[in-house]
Tab-separated table of C-alpha atoms and ligand atoms in Angstrom:
chain	number	residue	atom	x	y	z
X	610	MET	CA	-35.865	141.655	-107.319
X	611	ARG	CA	-32.841	143.455	-108.748
X	612	LEU	CA	-31.095	140.174	-109.651
X	613	SER	CA	-33.890	138.368	-111.450
X	614	GLY	CA	-32.505	135.818	-113.941
X	615	ARG	CA	-28.935	136.159	-112.625
X	616	VAL	CA	-26.707	133.321	-111.452
X	617	ALA	CA	-24.527	133.973	-108.408
X	618	VAL	CA	-21.650	132.001	-106.902
X	619	VAL	CA	-20.862	132.621	-103.239
X	620	THR	CA	-17.800	130.929	-101.744
X	621	GLY	CA	-17.655	129.994	-98.073
X	622	ALA	CA	-21.457	130.206	-98.061
X	623	ALA	CA	-22.178	127.411	-95.581
X	624	ARG	CA	-22.323	129.858	-92.682
X	625	GLY	CA	-21.629	133.405	-91.533
X	626	ILE	CA	-21.377	136.316	-93.959
X	627	GLY	CA	-21.354	134.041	-97.029
X	628	ALA	CA	-24.610	132.338	-96.010
X	629	ALA	CA	-26.287	135.730	-95.460
X	630	GLU	CA	-25.049	136.900	-98.870
X	631	ALA	CA	-26.360	133.777	-100.625
X	632	ILE	CA	-29.780	134.265	-99.025
X	633	ARG	CA	-29.873	138.013	-99.755
X	634	LEU	CA	-28.979	137.481	-103.433
X	635	ALA	CA	-31.706	134.825	-103.654
X	636	GLN	CA	-34.210	137.296	-102.165
X	637	GLU	CA	-33.212	139.641	-105.011
X	638	GLY	CA	-34.077	136.915	-107.548
X	639	ALA	CA	-30.707	135.260	-108.281
X	640	ASN	CA	-30.140	131.510	-108.444
X	641	VAL	CA	-27.198	130.683	-106.201
X	642	ALA	CA	-24.324	128.186	-106.188
X	643	VAL	CA	-23.451	127.670	-102.526
X	644	VAL	CA	-19.747	126.790	-102.481
X	645	ASP	CA	-18.012	125.454	-99.377
X	646	LEU	CA	-15.611	122.730	-98.295
X	647	SER	CA	-18.384	120.135	-98.191
X	648	ALA	CA	-21.803	119.921	-99.825
X	649	GLU	CA	-23.307	118.707	-96.520
X	650	ALA	CA	-22.156	121.877	-94.749
X	651	ALA	CA	-23.809	123.954	-97.482
X	652	GLU	CA	-27.184	122.226	-97.086
X	653	GLU	CA	-28.688	124.671	-94.582
X	654	THR	CA	-27.924	127.634	-96.849
X	655	VAL	CA	-29.290	125.728	-99.858
X	656	GLU	CA	-32.579	125.250	-98.014
X	657	ALA	CA	-32.745	128.956	-97.112
X	658	VAL	CA	-32.026	129.984	-100.720
X	659	GLU	CA	-34.800	127.685	-101.922
X	660	ALA	CA	-37.145	129.025	-99.261
X	661	ALA	CA	-36.520	132.473	-100.751
X	662	GLY	CA	-37.910	131.129	-104.038
X	663	ALA	CA	-34.626	130.675	-105.928
X	664	GLU	CA	-32.748	127.655	-107.236
X	665	ALA	CA	-29.684	126.544	-105.306
X	666	LEU	CA	-26.790	124.196	-105.950
X	667	ALA	CA	-24.466	122.958	-103.199
X	668	VAL	CA	-20.913	122.686	-104.504
X	669	ALA	CA	-18.067	121.079	-102.544
X	670	CYS	CA	-14.854	122.889	-103.389
X	671	ASP	CA	-11.662	123.966	-101.656
X	672	VAL	CA	-11.129	127.365	-103.277
X	673	SER	CA	-7.358	127.070	-102.861
X	674	SER	CA	-7.225	124.106	-105.271
X	675	ALA	CA	-7.062	125.088	-108.949
X	676	GLN	CA	-8.353	121.695	-110.000
X	677	GLN	CA	-11.361	121.790	-107.671
X	678	VAL	CA	-12.211	125.380	-108.631
X	679	GLU	CA	-12.155	124.563	-112.338
X	680	ALA	CA	-14.435	121.571	-111.832
X	681	ALA	CA	-16.787	123.564	-109.582
X	682	PHE	CA	-17.300	126.390	-112.083
X	683	GLU	CA	-17.863	123.909	-114.890
X	684	GLU	CA	-20.527	122.185	-112.789
X	685	ILE	CA	-22.207	125.506	-111.959
X	686	ALA	CA	-22.191	126.704	-115.585
X	687	ASN	CA	-23.568	123.350	-116.750
X	688	ARG	CA	-26.383	123.535	-114.234
X	689	PHE	CA	-27.411	127.182	-114.670
X	690	GLY	CA	-26.118	128.008	-118.171
X	691	ARG	CA	-24.270	131.185	-117.100
X	692	ILE	CA	-22.336	132.843	-114.265
X	693	ASP	CA	-23.140	136.504	-113.599
X	694	ILE	CA	-21.987	137.153	-110.048
X	695	LEU	CA	-19.059	135.921	-107.966
X	696	ILE	CA	-18.671	136.717	-104.283
X	697	ASN	CA	-15.214	135.655	-103.062
X	698	ASN	CA	-15.940	135.224	-99.371
X	699	ALA	CA	-14.331	131.953	-98.181
X	700	GLY	CA	-11.815	132.547	-95.429
X	701	VAL	CA	-9.944	131.151	-92.444
X	702	LEU	CA	-7.939	132.564	-89.550
X	703	ARG	CA	-4.528	131.342	-88.358
X	704	ASP	CA	-3.651	134.248	-86.046
X	705	ASN	CA	-0.324	134.469	-84.247
X	706	LEU	CA	2.412	136.983	-83.590
X	707	THR	CA	4.838	136.843	-86.491
X	708	PHE	CA	7.682	135.298	-84.502
X	709	LYS	CA	5.390	132.370	-83.656
X	710	MET	CA	3.586	132.140	-87.018
X	711	SER	CA	4.424	128.938	-88.906
X	712	GLU	CA	4.990	128.757	-92.631
X	713	ASP	CA	1.854	126.623	-92.785
X	714	ASP	CA	-0.208	129.346	-91.007
X	715	TRP	CA	1.039	131.854	-93.564
X	716	ASP	CA	0.422	129.614	-96.588
X	717	THR	CA	-3.050	128.474	-95.496
X	718	VAL	CA	-4.389	132.005	-95.034
X	719	LEU	CA	-2.812	133.374	-98.217
X	720	ASP	CA	-3.975	130.324	-100.177
X	721	VAL	CA	-7.626	130.431	-99.085
X	722	HIS	CA	-8.222	134.194	-99.198
X	723	LEU	CA	-5.933	135.506	-101.902
X	724	LYS	CA	-5.117	132.567	-104.162
X	725	GLY	CA	-8.693	131.268	-103.758
X	726	SER	CA	-10.141	134.603	-104.912
X	727	PHE	CA	-7.703	134.685	-107.834
X	728	LEU	CA	-8.599	131.147	-108.919
X	729	CYS	CA	-12.364	131.687	-108.624
X	730	SER	CA	-12.211	135.061	-110.404
X	731	LYS	CA	-10.134	133.525	-113.185
X	732	ALA	CA	-12.642	130.689	-113.594
X	733	ALA	CA	-15.682	133.018	-113.468
X	734	GLN	CA	-14.366	135.691	-115.817
X	735	LYS	CA	-14.240	133.176	-118.678
X	736	TYR	CA	-18.063	133.038	-118.637
X	737	MET	CA	-18.485	136.735	-117.803
X	738	VAL	CA	-16.319	137.882	-120.728
X	739	GLU	CA	-18.367	135.746	-123.144
X	740	GLN	CA	-21.600	137.183	-121.732
X	741	GLU	CA	-20.173	140.715	-121.619
X	742	TYR	CA	-21.686	140.940	-118.162
X	743	GLY	CA	-20.299	140.205	-114.729
X	744	LYS	CA	-19.942	141.341	-111.122
X	745	ILE	CA	-17.138	140.224	-108.820
X	746	VAL	CA	-16.790	141.156	-105.154
X	747	MET	CA	-13.718	140.419	-103.012
X	748	THR	CA	-13.972	140.231	-99.228
X	749	SER	CA	-11.225	142.335	-97.708
X	750	SER	CA	-11.276	143.623	-94.127
X	751	ILE	CA	-10.856	146.716	-92.031
X	752	VAL	CA	-7.485	145.234	-90.963
X	753	ALA	CA	-6.094	145.222	-94.531
X	754	LEU	CA	-3.506	147.813	-93.546
X	755	GLY	CA	-2.155	145.742	-90.668
X	756	ASN	CA	-3.207	144.221	-87.366
X	757	ARG	CA	-1.261	142.736	-84.475
X	758	GLY	CA	-1.189	138.921	-84.698
X	759	GLN	CA	-2.544	138.888	-88.240
X	760	ALA	CA	0.462	139.295	-90.568
X	761	ASN	CA	-0.956	136.559	-92.822
X	762	TYR	CA	-4.582	137.750	-92.758
X	763	SER	CA	-3.821	141.469	-93.155
X	764	SER	CA	-1.454	140.781	-96.045
X	765	ALA	CA	-4.047	138.623	-97.785
X	766	LYS	CA	-6.755	141.268	-97.275
X	767	ALA	CA	-4.510	144.044	-98.645
X	768	GLY	CA	-3.760	141.789	-101.602
X	769	LEU	CA	-7.464	141.391	-102.268
X	770	GLN	CA	-7.889	145.150	-102.632
X	771	ALA	CA	-5.084	145.159	-105.209
X	772	LEU	CA	-6.657	142.193	-106.966
X	773	ALA	CA	-10.036	143.965	-107.132
X	774	ARG	CA	-8.496	147.063	-108.660
X	775	THR	CA	-6.382	145.079	-111.130
X	776	LEU	CA	-9.299	142.964	-112.329
X	777	ALA	CA	-11.466	146.084	-112.608
X	778	LEU	CA	-8.848	147.525	-114.984
X	779	GLU	CA	-8.548	144.326	-117.007
X	780	LEU	CA	-12.235	143.403	-117.211
X	781	GLY	CA	-14.029	146.757	-117.382
X	782	ARG	CA	-14.073	146.675	-121.185
X	783	PHE	CA	-16.188	143.508	-120.975
X	784	ASN	CA	-18.817	145.191	-118.780
X	785	ILE	CA	-17.551	143.439	-115.663
X	786	ASN	CA	-17.496	145.353	-112.351
X	787	VAL	CA	-14.999	144.287	-109.690
X	788	ASN	CA	-15.075	145.703	-106.165
X	789	ALA	CA	-14.121	144.789	-102.615
X	790	VAL	CA	-15.942	145.113	-99.320
X	791	ALA	CA	-13.881	145.600	-96.168
X	792	PRO	CA	-16.034	144.732	-93.151
X	793	GLY	CA	-15.227	145.693	-89.589
X	794	TRP	CA	-16.225	143.412	-86.701
X	795	ILE	CA	-19.114	141.152	-87.699
X	796	GLU	CA	-20.626	138.653	-85.283
X	797	THR	CA	-19.922	135.180	-86.771
X	798	GLU	CA	-18.335	131.861	-85.825
X	799	MET	CA	-15.000	133.253	-87.081
X	800	THR	CA	-15.174	136.164	-84.633
X	801	LYS	CA	-16.330	133.844	-81.844
X	802	GLU	CA	-13.328	131.589	-82.426
X	803	ALA	CA	-11.014	134.637	-82.397
X	804	ALA	CA	-12.528	135.722	-79.066
X	805	GLU	CA	-12.067	132.252	-77.592
X	806	ARG	CA	-8.426	132.133	-78.694
X	807	ALA	CA	-7.887	135.477	-76.965
X	808	GLY	CA	-9.459	134.016	-73.789
X	809	MET	CA	-12.635	136.130	-74.020
X	810	SER	CA	-16.298	135.346	-74.500
X	811	MET	CA	-18.032	136.871	-77.515
X	812	GLU	CA	-19.907	139.180	-75.136
X	813	ASP	CA	-16.639	140.387	-73.515
X	814	MET	CA	-15.137	140.995	-76.923
X	815	LYS	CA	-18.153	142.959	-78.140
X	816	GLU	CA	-18.119	145.123	-75.042
X	817	ARG	CA	-14.379	145.785	-75.335
X	818	PHE	CA	-14.251	146.612	-79.052
X	819	ALA	CA	-17.638	148.245	-79.611
X	820	LYS	CA	-16.434	151.346	-77.721
X	821	ASN	CA	-14.149	152.218	-80.662
X	822	ILE	CA	-16.748	151.550	-83.357
X	823	PRO	CA	-18.653	154.684	-84.468
X	824	LEU	CA	-22.016	152.861	-84.329
X	825	LYS	CA	-21.080	151.312	-80.954
X	826	ARG	CA	-21.992	147.779	-81.998
X	827	PHE	CA	-20.652	144.812	-83.947
X	828	GLY	CA	-22.040	144.355	-87.452
X	829	ARG	CA	-24.597	141.722	-88.383
X	830	VAL	CA	-24.029	139.411	-91.352
X	831	GLU	CA	-26.982	141.079	-93.085
X	832	ASP	CA	-25.183	144.447	-92.919
X	833	ILE	CA	-22.545	143.074	-95.316
X	834	ALA	CA	-25.014	141.095	-97.422
X	835	ASN	CA	-27.038	144.278	-98.062
X	836	VAL	CA	-23.982	146.146	-99.380
X	837	VAL	CA	-22.925	143.218	-101.548
X	838	ALA	CA	-26.460	142.937	-103.011
X	839	PHE	CA	-26.211	146.603	-104.000
X	840	LEU	CA	-22.704	146.223	-105.494
X	841	VAL	CA	-23.751	143.327	-107.748
X	842	SER	CA	-26.951	145.040	-108.866
X	843	ASP	CA	-27.245	147.428	-111.785
X	844	ASP	CA	-27.778	150.241	-109.258
X	845	ALA	CA	-23.977	150.032	-108.880
X	846	SER	CA	-23.172	149.710	-112.590
X	847	TYR	CA	-20.711	152.650	-112.519
X	848	ILE	CA	-18.830	151.483	-109.446
X	849	SER	CA	-15.704	149.443	-110.209
X	850	GLY	CA	-12.233	149.087	-108.712
X	851	GLU	CA	-13.441	150.372	-105.341
A	815	LIG	P1	-16.831	131.950	-91.092
A	815	LIG	O1	-15.660	131.230	-90.538
A	815	LIG	O2	-18.086	131.999	-90.289
A	815	LIG	O3	-17.193	131.351	-92.539
A	815	LIG	C1	-16.196	131.096	-93.488
A	815	LIG	C2	-16.676	130.004	-94.429
A	815	LIG	O4	-15.627	129.770	-95.394
A	815	LIG	C3	-16.926	128.666	-93.716
A	815	LIG	O5	-18.178	128.138	-94.099
A	815	LIG	C4	-15.777	127.790	-94.194
A	815	LIG	O6	-16.090	126.394	-94.271
A	815	LIG	C5	-15.506	128.366	-95.573
A	815	LIG	N1	-14.167	128.030	-96.060
A	815	LIG	C6	-12.999	128.068	-95.354
A	815	LIG	N2	-11.978	127.647	-96.120
A	815	LIG	C7	-12.506	127.334	-97.326
A	815	LIG	C8	-11.949	126.842	-98.531
A	815	LIG	N3	-10.637	126.570	-98.645
A	815	LIG	N4	-12.775	126.645	-99.597
A	815	LIG	C9	-14.096	126.898	-99.485
A	815	LIG	N5	-14.679	127.366	-98.367
A	815	LIG	C10	-13.895	127.572	-97.297
A	815	LIG	O7	-16.312	133.425	-91.438
A	815	LIG	P2	-17.086	134.840	-91.637
A	815	LIG	O8	-16.890	135.610	-90.401
A	815	LIG	O9	-18.452	134.621	-92.179
A	815	LIG	O10	-16.139	135.494	-92.746
A	815	LIG	C11	-16.420	135.466	-94.139
A	815	LIG	C12	-15.423	136.339	-94.860
A	815	LIG	O11	-15.516	137.680	-94.349
A	815	LIG	C13	-13.965	135.922	-94.681
A	815	LIG	O12	-13.249	136.155	-95.868
A	815	LIG	C14	-13.478	136.852	-93.583
A	815	LIG	O13	-12.087	137.028	-93.621
A	815	LIG	C15	-14.232	138.107	-93.949
A	815	LIG	N6	-14.363	139.090	-92.846
A	815	LIG	C16	-14.985	138.713	-91.693
A	815	LIG	C17	-15.100	139.652	-90.665
A	815	LIG	C18	-15.762	139.315	-89.344
A	815	LIG	O14	-15.695	140.129	-88.424
A	815	LIG	N7	-16.418	138.170	-89.221
A	815	LIG	C19	-14.572	140.937	-90.837
A	815	LIG	C20	-13.957	141.279	-92.034
A	815	LIG	C21	-13.860	140.326	-93.047
C-alpha cells in the first residue's frame, strides 16, 4: 500500500498497459481516474479498480484536445480534491513507410502521444505545484531512436523522453518527479493490430521477435505496471528525469 491516500490519473486506461497500471496503482492504495476516449470503454477498468478496494472515476477525454483535457482535470480534482500521480499512457499507431505516410498519420500520432502528454502534464502540474508533491510518468518506447515504418511513432516517443527530462528540470523544485518508461514488445491489442497489419498472427510475431529479446519472451502488461508503481512511489523519490 505504497500509494495510500494518493490520487492517480491514467490516460488510455480502458485496456492494455494503461488498464494494468490503473489496477496496480489501486492495489497500492491510490484512487484512480480512468481516462479514455469514452467513459463506457473505461467501465471494465473502473470495476477492476473498485474490486481492488479503491475509488475510481471514468473520464471521457481525448488527450489531444486542450479543451477536453482542461475539463477532465477539473472534474478529477473536484471529485478527489487533489492530483498526485499522472501516467501519460494513451497512444495510437499509424504505421507506414515515410513515403506513404500521410500528413494525417503524422499529426494523429504526434498529437495523441506527444501533445497529449504535454497537455495532461500541464493540467496536472497546476495541482502538483500547489501541493508540492507530484509524480509524472511518460510512456516512451524501445523504438524511440527510430524504427522502420514508424517515423511518426518513433519521433513522438523520442520527444516524450525530452519532455520528461525538461519537466523534471522545471518541476523538481516543487517536489515533483518526472520520468519515462520505454517498454519493449508487450502483448496488447496494439501489438496484435500491428501483427495483423504486417500479415502475421500474434503467435507468429512473438516467435519471430522473441529470439532477439534477452528474456526470450514478450512482456506482459503487468511488467510495465510494476515498474510504474515503483516510479510513482516514494521508494523512487530520488529518481527524476530518467
Ligand atoms: P492499446 O491500444 O491497447 O491501448 C491504448 C489506449 O489508449 C486505448 O484504450 C485507447 O482508446 C486509448 N487512446 C487512444 N487515443 C486516445 C486519446 N486521444 N485520448 C485518450 N485515450 C486514447 O495500447 P497499449 O499497447 O496498451 O499501449 C499503451 C502505451 O504504451 C502507448 O503509449 C504505447 O505507445 C506504449 N507502448 C506500447 C508497447 C507495446 O508493445 N504494446 C511498447 C512500447 C510502448
